[in-house]
């Protein structure tokens, strides 16, 4: 929303509509309001979601505005942490991810996916973000020149492209900044470790945990901005530089994350320090493994075997809670008047971000089946008698096994990410006539990234290190001569004396490198048509756009061949692209004006025709109506149709083995499902009750793209009103309804497994493939297929509320704000016409549903003294959610409230201080088991994960 200085009063009083989420300096607002009243000048503006130039700052679709001051007083140094507090957003990728992180920060409107949330800078696209994520990485945003963020959730596909199905997040940069501004900030977490529930479970498991108060997780930022005019005012330049550093924080810093939570106990991994084994007999004639002879055992410190019971490894403590991160960013924004009818503009944005995700040491993960002779030097005589004697073997007879051994001797694994991004915009805009304007631009954005994956087990070396013989002096050496010459060290896991030398030989480093590129040419004209139905003429926009997207990921041999055991499966190289040619148009039709009960009635229409090189030609269109009854009330409604083509990753990403968190209802001695239900999923009668549970709660799935994908279609309907019933009071209420058909996604693995067992429907059962022992987590052949396809539909509806009230109090003023959302339904049918594939997420959390409360809000009260200080209190509320299928004692998450306190002080004419405490009551996050949590037994990004946050920022401007 490009807004002139002279209409800021209208923005504050009527676009409180837009429900600014927290802090707007009231003294500044009053000063601008007085200026606007004196001048009584209302210049023309452009509203996010349209390219029509108008006098009305109201949008036909709901818009939420968050300005730079609000972000500063929120205490967040990462913009995604601030925006995830908005009721319209669901947490996506963020800094509280260690295991499985992509190293980027993304946004997700309505929980419909980051791939359906379009991110803009000054109304123009940002490029996708990294080697492991095709969504926009908002780490690139220049915080020092950020003017405000506008979130439009009513659909904006006709204006910006069909991938704006869920809406648009538009970052508005202050490209007219004058002077010099320097800002420095610091923040840290303080928490009292006194979670009695988790401490009791940790005590039961014999695990260590922290006690008492902690002050940690510090982050720092330093920002510089400068700007000014040149060439006698014909040109202007704004420049910025940002630095941000975040310190790492591990799971063992909090008692509630010091172990992985299972149903009602601390869990762990059966890939343990002292290994666990599966043993099988082998047909000595054919070499075939007889999986019906399975022995599932654990080994003690002396090398003796017993039936598996409780030999687990607590993998949680070394995992990252908060990743270490360093970001450098810089760039500039330039405008220059070439003539009276041509103004050139240029934008340059560059950023470099480095971050590391650390998680538990690698393991053998029961990944491969090995064969070993009873005469192997790795075995003691007692072990030979136990293993081979059980199967009736001796001498050079072979038995088979897989093993769960944690590489604690080699240390934790890490994903070390580097992202380098750049974005260039070059354009010219100006007047054609008094009533017609043009704007043409070329945008190029690219992000190069690298993921260096260190300290993972290398499969070929493990196999070589388990094939051992004695040399002439009776010392063990690797039997394969080539491996021996290459430094192979025998892996003495049967004797429990693995050394660092052995670990070094068994581990390797894999490298993924990626490049995403986006090129956009856009040109349009806008102006008045020679057609008038009311007082003002009909306005129109006619334009064209060409866009090309390119994604390349290059895997080294280790990734390409799936030889890193802790990575789940092979990660193939991919190189794909597509382009799209588009024509678009908008009409702004004043139908009735200045009549009784119809101060203004405006029809808005839009059309975009897109020709994709992949899926062909599709049309996107919209219709909206604004009815201003009088100065106090306005009604608005809109309908948007979007046809989104699959992106490069959805089309071309190779299919591979990965992991999903959940539950196998056919595992364990007493399965949840009956024998008949488990038979539907591929469990034999002999396997029923004998399938081992994944102690980490992780199972195999196959994910990846699909070159045969077709478009998905989104329909968005909104209707609401804006009212100012009292002086200083603005209310906004909007009903919204979104339905996406032909949904591009993979079927939830948990849903496929559950519905296969419950119904026996081949639609689900064809996706389930159990391994030879009935397992869904051992080896690489067992998995549930969850590749991208065109599914059924998802539908959401709800009501958004926003309110803003300003009143005088003494010498100052008091400002109340509310931004809330009531969810009516969030319904998905995975397969068209299949009632068994339906589920509703309202008020629920489970393997298919992110925490989805019926109601959530952010409310605040701000007192401005009218002097040098101001203070604010914010209330963040997240309603109750439940998991009716859970067997946990605490299966419901009660409603959560957080209170945040902030204050601001003008220390001088040029220096101000912002400080505060978020989550002032230091509330622990809700505890969730491994199948429902994402990190640290909870859902960070939705719930505050680390306790109360203290922050301060000082800014000097000249």
CSV table of N, CA and C in Angstrom, one decimal, residues 300-394:
chain,number,residue,atom,x,y,z
A,300,UNK,N,24.4,-56.1,26.7
A,300,UNK,CA,24.9,-55.3,27.9
A,300,UNK,C,26.3,-55.0,27.7
A,301,UNK,N,26.9,-54.3,28.7
A,301,UNK,CA,28.2,-53.8,28.6
A,301,UNK,C,29.3,-54.9,28.5
A,302,UNK,N,28.9,-56.1,28.9
A,302,UNK,CA,29.8,-57.3,28.8
A,302,UNK,C,29.6,-58.1,27.5
A,303,UNK,N,28.7,-57.6,26.6
A,303,UNK,CA,28.5,-58.3,25.3
A,303,UNK,C,27.5,-59.4,25.4
A,304,UNK,N,26.8,-59.6,26.5
A,304,UNK,CA,25.8,-60.6,26.6
A,304,UNK,C,24.4,-60.1,26.0
A,305,UNK,N,23.7,-61.0,25.4
A,305,UNK,CA,22.4,-60.7,24.8
A,305,UNK,C,21.2,-61.1,25.7
A,306,UNK,N,20.2,-60.3,25.6
A,306,UNK,CA,18.9,-60.6,26.3
A,306,UNK,C,17.8,-60.0,25.5
A,307,UNK,N,16.6,-60.5,25.7
A,307,UNK,CA,15.4,-60.0,24.9
A,307,UNK,C,15.4,-58.5,25.1
A,308,UNK,N,15.0,-57.8,24.1
A,308,UNK,CA,15.0,-56.3,24.1
A,308,UNK,C,14.0,-55.8,25.2
A,309,UNK,N,14.4,-54.9,26.0
A,309,UNK,CA,13.5,-54.4,27.1
A,309,UNK,C,13.6,-52.8,27.1
A,310,UNK,N,14.7,-52.3,27.5
A,310,UNK,CA,14.8,-50.9,27.9
A,310,UNK,C,16.1,-50.2,27.5
A,311,UNK,N,16.8,-50.7,26.5
A,311,UNK,CA,18.1,-50.1,26.1
A,311,UNK,C,17.9,-49.0,25.1
A,312,UNK,N,17.7,-47.8,25.6
A,312,UNK,CA,17.4,-46.6,24.8
A,312,UNK,C,18.5,-45.6,24.9
A,313,UNK,N,18.5,-44.7,23.9
A,313,UNK,CA,19.5,-43.6,23.9
A,313,UNK,C,18.6,-42.3,23.9
A,314,UNK,N,18.9,-41.4,24.8
A,314,UNK,CA,18.2,-40.1,24.9
A,314,UNK,C,18.8,-39.2,23.9
A,315,UNK,N,18.2,-39.1,22.8
A,315,UNK,CA,18.8,-38.3,21.7
A,315,UNK,C,18.5,-36.8,21.8
A,316,UNK,N,17.6,-36.4,22.7
A,316,UNK,CA,17.2,-35.0,22.7
A,316,UNK,C,18.2,-34.0,23.1
A,317,UNK,N,19.0,-34.2,24.2
A,317,UNK,CA,19.8,-33.1,24.8
A,317,UNK,C,20.7,-32.3,23.8
A,318,UNK,N,21.4,-33.0,22.8
A,318,UNK,CA,22.3,-32.3,22.0
A,318,UNK,C,21.7,-31.6,20.8
A,319,UNK,N,20.4,-31.9,20.6
A,319,UNK,CA,19.7,-31.2,19.5
A,319,UNK,C,19.6,-29.7,19.7
A,320,UNK,N,19.6,-29.0,18.6
A,320,UNK,CA,19.4,-27.5,18.8
A,320,UNK,C,18.0,-27.1,19.1
A,321,UNK,N,17.8,-26.3,20.1
A,321,UNK,CA,16.5,-25.6,20.3
A,321,UNK,C,16.5,-24.3,19.4
A,322,UNK,N,17.6,-23.6,19.5
A,322,UNK,CA,17.7,-22.4,18.6
A,322,UNK,C,19.0,-22.5,17.9
A,323,UNK,N,19.0,-22.4,16.5
A,323,UNK,CA,20.2,-22.6,15.7
A,323,UNK,C,21.1,-21.3,15.8
A,324,UNK,N,22.4,-21.5,15.8
A,324,UNK,CA,23.3,-20.4,15.7
A,324,UNK,C,23.1,-19.8,14.3
A,325,UNK,N,23.1,-18.5,14.2
A,325,UNK,CA,22.8,-17.9,12.9
A,325,UNK,C,23.5,-16.5,12.8
A,326,UNK,N,24.1,-16.3,11.7
A,326,UNK,CA,24.7,-14.9,11.4
A,326,UNK,C,24.1,-14.5,10.0
A,327,UNK,N,23.7,-13.2,10.0
A,327,UNK,CA,23.1,-12.7,8.7
A,327,UNK,C,23.7,-11.3,8.5
A,328,UNK,N,24.2,-11.1,7.2
A,328,UNK,CA,24.6,-9.8,6.8
A,328,UNK,C,23.7,-9.5,5.6
A,329,UNK,N,23.3,-8.2,5.6
A,329,UNK,CA,22.4,-7.8,4.4
A,329,UNK,C,22.8,-6.3,4.1
A,330,UNK,N,22.6,-6.0,2.9
A,330,UNK,CA,22.9,-4.6,2.4
A,330,UNK,C,22.3,-4.4,1.1
A,331,UNK,N,22.0,-3.1,0.8
A,331,UNK,CA,21.4,-2.8,-0.5
A,331,UNK,C,21.0,-1.4,-0.6
A,332,UNK,N,20.3,-1.0,-1.6
A,332,UNK,CA,19.8,0.3,-1.8
A,332,UNK,C,18.6,0.5,-2.7
A,333,UNK,N,18.0,1.6,-2.7
A,333,UNK,CA,16.8,1.9,-3.5
A,333,UNK,C,17.0,3.3,-4.1
A,334,UNK,N,17.0,3.4,-5.4
A,334,UNK,CA,17.3,4.6,-6.1
A,334,UNK,C,16.2,5.0,-7.1
A,335,UNK,N,15.8,6.3,-7.1
A,335,UNK,CA,14.9,6.8,-8.1
A,335,UNK,C,15.6,8.1,-8.7
A,336,UNK,N,15.3,8.3,-10.0
A,336,UNK,CA,15.8,9.4,-10.7
A,336,UNK,C,14.9,9.9,-11.8
A,337,UNK,N,14.5,11.1,-11.8
A,337,UNK,CA,13.6,11.7,-12.8
A,337,UNK,C,14.4,11.9,-14.1
A,338,UNK,N,14.1,11.1,-15.1
A,338,UNK,CA,14.8,11.3,-16.4
A,338,UNK,C,14.2,12.4,-17.1
A,339,UNK,N,12.9,12.6,-17.0
A,339,UNK,CA,12.1,13.7,-17.6
A,339,UNK,C,10.8,13.9,-16.8
A,340,UNK,N,10.0,14.8,-17.3
A,340,UNK,CA,8.8,15.1,-16.6
A,340,UNK,C,7.8,13.9,-16.7
A,341,UNK,N,8.1,13.0,-17.7
A,341,UNK,CA,7.2,11.8,-17.8
A,341,UNK,C,7.9,10.5,-17.6
A,342,UNK,N,9.1,10.5,-17.0
A,342,UNK,CA,9.8,9.3,-16.9
A,342,UNK,C,10.6,9.3,-15.6
A,343,UNK,N,10.4,8.4,-14.7
A,343,UNK,CA,11.2,8.3,-13.5
A,343,UNK,C,11.7,6.9,-13.4
A,344,UNK,N,13.0,6.8,-13.4
A,344,UNK,CA,13.7,5.5,-13.3
A,344,UNK,C,13.8,5.1,-11.9
A,345,UNK,N,13.8,3.8,-11.6
A,345,UNK,CA,14.0,3.3,-10.3
A,345,UNK,C,14.7,2.0,-10.3
A,346,UNK,N,15.5,1.8,-9.2
A,346,UNK,CA,16.3,0.6,-9.1
A,346,UNK,C,16.3,0.1,-7.6
A,347,UNK,N,16.2,-1.2,-7.5
A,347,UNK,CA,16.3,-1.8,-6.1
A,347,UNK,C,17.4,-2.8,-6.2
A,348,UNK,N,18.3,-2.8,-5.1
A,348,UNK,CA,19.3,-3.8,-5.0
A,348,UNK,C,19.3,-4.3,-3.6
A,349,UNK,N,19.1,-5.6,-3.4
A,349,UNK,CA,19.1,-6.3,-2.1
A,349,UNK,C,20.0,-7.5,-2.2
A,350,UNK,N,20.9,-7.6,-1.2
A,350,UNK,CA,21.8,-8.7,-1.1
A,350,UNK,C,21.9,-9.1,0.4
A,351,UNK,N,22.0,-10.4,0.6
A,351,UNK,CA,22.1,-11.0,1.9
A,351,UNK,C,22.9,-12.3,1.9
A,352,UNK,N,23.6,-12.5,3.0
A,352,UNK,CA,24.3,-13.8,3.3
A,352,UNK,C,23.9,-14.2,4.7
A,353,UNK,N,23.4,-15.5,4.7
A,353,UNK,CA,23.0,-16.0,6.0
A,353,UNK,C,23.7,-17.4,6.2
A,354,UNK,N,24.3,-17.6,7.3
A,354,UNK,CA,24.9,-18.9,7.7
A,354,UNK,C,24.3,-19.4,9.0
A,355,UNK,N,23.9,-20.6,9.0
A,355,UNK,CA,23.3,-21.2,10.1
A,355,UNK,C,23.6,-22.7,10.2
A,356,UNK,N,23.5,-23.3,11.4
A,356,UNK,CA,23.8,-24.7,11.6
A,356,UNK,C,22.7,-25.4,12.4
A,357,UNK,N,22.2,-26.5,11.9
A,357,UNK,CA,21.3,-27.3,12.6
A,357,UNK,C,22.0,-28.5,13.1
A,358,UNK,N,22.0,-28.7,14.5
A,358,UNK,CA,22.7,-29.8,15.1
A,358,UNK,C,21.7,-30.8,15.7
A,359,UNK,N,21.9,-32.1,15.6
A,359,UNK,CA,21.1,-33.1,16.2
A,359,UNK,C,21.9,-34.3,16.5
A,360,UNK,N,21.2,-35.2,17.1
A,360,UNK,CA,21.9,-36.4,17.8
A,360,UNK,C,22.9,-37.1,16.8
A,361,UNK,N,23.9,-37.7,17.4
A,361,UNK,CA,24.9,-38.5,16.6
A,361,UNK,C,24.2,-39.5,15.7
A,362,UNK,N,24.8,-39.8,14.6
A,362,UNK,CA,24.2,-40.7,13.6
A,362,UNK,C,24.2,-42.1,14.2
A,363,UNK,N,23.6,-43.0,13.5
A,363,UNK,CA,23.5,-44.4,13.9
A,363,UNK,C,23.3,-45.3,12.8
A,364,UNK,N,23.4,-46.6,13.0
A,364,UNK,CA,23.2,-47.5,12.0
A,364,UNK,C,21.7,-47.7,11.6
A,365,UNK,N,20.8,-47.3,12.5
A,365,UNK,CA,19.4,-47.1,12.3
A,365,UNK,C,18.7,-48.4,11.7
A,366,UNK,N,19.3,-49.6,12.0
A,366,UNK,CA,18.7,-50.8,11.5
A,366,UNK,C,18.4,-50.7,10.0
A,367,UNK,N,19.4,-50.0,9.3
A,367,UNK,CA,19.1,-49.6,7.9
A,367,UNK,C,19.4,-50.8,7.0
A,368,UNK,N,20.5,-51.5,7.2
A,368,UNK,CA,20.9,-52.6,6.3
A,368,UNK,C,20.9,-53.9,7.0
A,369,UNK,N,20.7,-54.9,6.2
A,369,UNK,CA,20.8,-56.3,6.7
A,369,UNK,C,22.2,-56.8,6.4
A,370,UNK,N,23.0,-57.2,7.4
A,370,UNK,CA,24.3,-57.7,7.2
A,370,UNK,C,24.4,-59.2,7.4
A,371,UNK,N,25.3,-59.9,6.8
A,371,UNK,CA,25.6,-61.3,7.1
A,371,UNK,C,27.0,-61.4,7.7
A,372,UNK,N,27.1,-62.4,8.6
A,372,UNK,CA,28.3,-62.6,9.3
A,372,UNK,C,28.5,-64.1,9.5
A,373,UNK,N,29.8,-64.5,9.4
A,373,UNK,CA,30.1,-65.9,9.7
A,373,UNK,C,30.2,-66.1,11.2
A,374,UNK,N,29.8,-67.3,11.6
A,374,UNK,CA,29.9,-67.7,13.0
A,374,UNK,C,31.4,-67.6,13.4
A,375,UNK,N,32.3,-67.7,12.5
A,375,UNK,CA,33.8,-67.7,12.8
A,375,UNK,C,34.4,-66.3,12.8
A,376,UNK,N,33.5,-65.3,12.7
A,376,UNK,CA,34.1,-63.9,12.7
A,376,UNK,C,34.8,-63.5,13.9
A,377,UNK,N,36.0,-62.9,13.8
A,377,UNK,CA,36.8,-62.5,15.0
A,377,UNK,C,36.1,-61.4,15.8
A,378,UNK,N,35.0,-60.8,15.3
A,378,UNK,CA,34.3,-59.8,16.0
A,378,UNK,C,33.5,-60.4,17.1
A,379,UNK,N,33.2,-61.7,17.1
A,379,UNK,CA,32.3,-62.3,18.0
A,379,UNK,C,33.1,-63.1,19.1
A,380,UNK,N,32.6,-63.0,20.3
A,380,UNK,CA,33.2,-63.7,21.4
A,380,UNK,C,32.7,-65.2,21.3
A,381,UNK,N,33.3,-66.1,22.1
A,381,UNK,CA,32.8,-67.4,22.1
A,381,UNK,C,31.4,-67.5,22.6
A,382,UNK,N,31.1,-66.7,23.7
A,382,UNK,CA,29.8,-66.7,24.2
A,382,UNK,C,28.7,-66.2,23.2
A,383,UNK,N,29.1,-65.2,22.5
A,383,UNK,CA,28.2,-64.7,21.5
A,383,UNK,C,27.9,-65.7,20.3
A,384,UNK,N,29.0,-66.4,19.9
A,384,UNK,CA,28.8,-67.5,18.9
A,384,UNK,C,27.8,-68.5,19.4
A,385,UNK,N,28.0,-68.9,20.7
A,385,UNK,CA,27.1,-69.9,21.2
A,385,UNK,C,25.7,-69.5,21.3
A,386,UNK,N,25.5,-68.2,21.7
A,386,UNK,CA,24.2,-67.6,21.8
A,386,UNK,C,23.5,-67.5,20.4
A,387,UNK,N,24.2,-66.8,19.5
A,387,UNK,CA,23.6,-66.5,18.2
A,387,UNK,C,23.5,-67.8,17.3
A,388,UNK,N,24.7,-68.3,17.0
A,388,UNK,CA,24.7,-69.5,16.1
A,388,UNK,C,24.1,-70.7,16.7
A,389,UNK,N,24.3,-70.9,18.0
A,389,UNK,CA,23.7,-72.0,18.7
A,389,UNK,C,22.2,-72.0,18.6
A,390,UNK,N,21.6,-70.9,18.7
A,390,UNK,CA,20.1,-70.8,18.6
A,390,UNK,C,19.6,-71.2,17.2
A,391,UNK,N,20.4,-70.9,16.2
A,391,UNK,CA,20.0,-71.2,14.8
A,391,UNK,C,20.5,-72.5,14.3
A,392,UNK,N,21.3,-73.2,15.2
A,392,UNK,CA,21.9,-74.5,14.8
A,392,UNK,C,23.0,-74.3,13.8
A,393,UNK,N,23.8,-73.2,13.9
A,393,UNK,CA,24.9,-72.9,12.9
A,393,UNK,C,26.2,-73.1,13.6
A,394,UNK,N,27.3,-73.2,12.8
A,394,UNK,CA,28.6,-73.3,13.3
A,394,UNK,C,29.6,-73.0,12.2
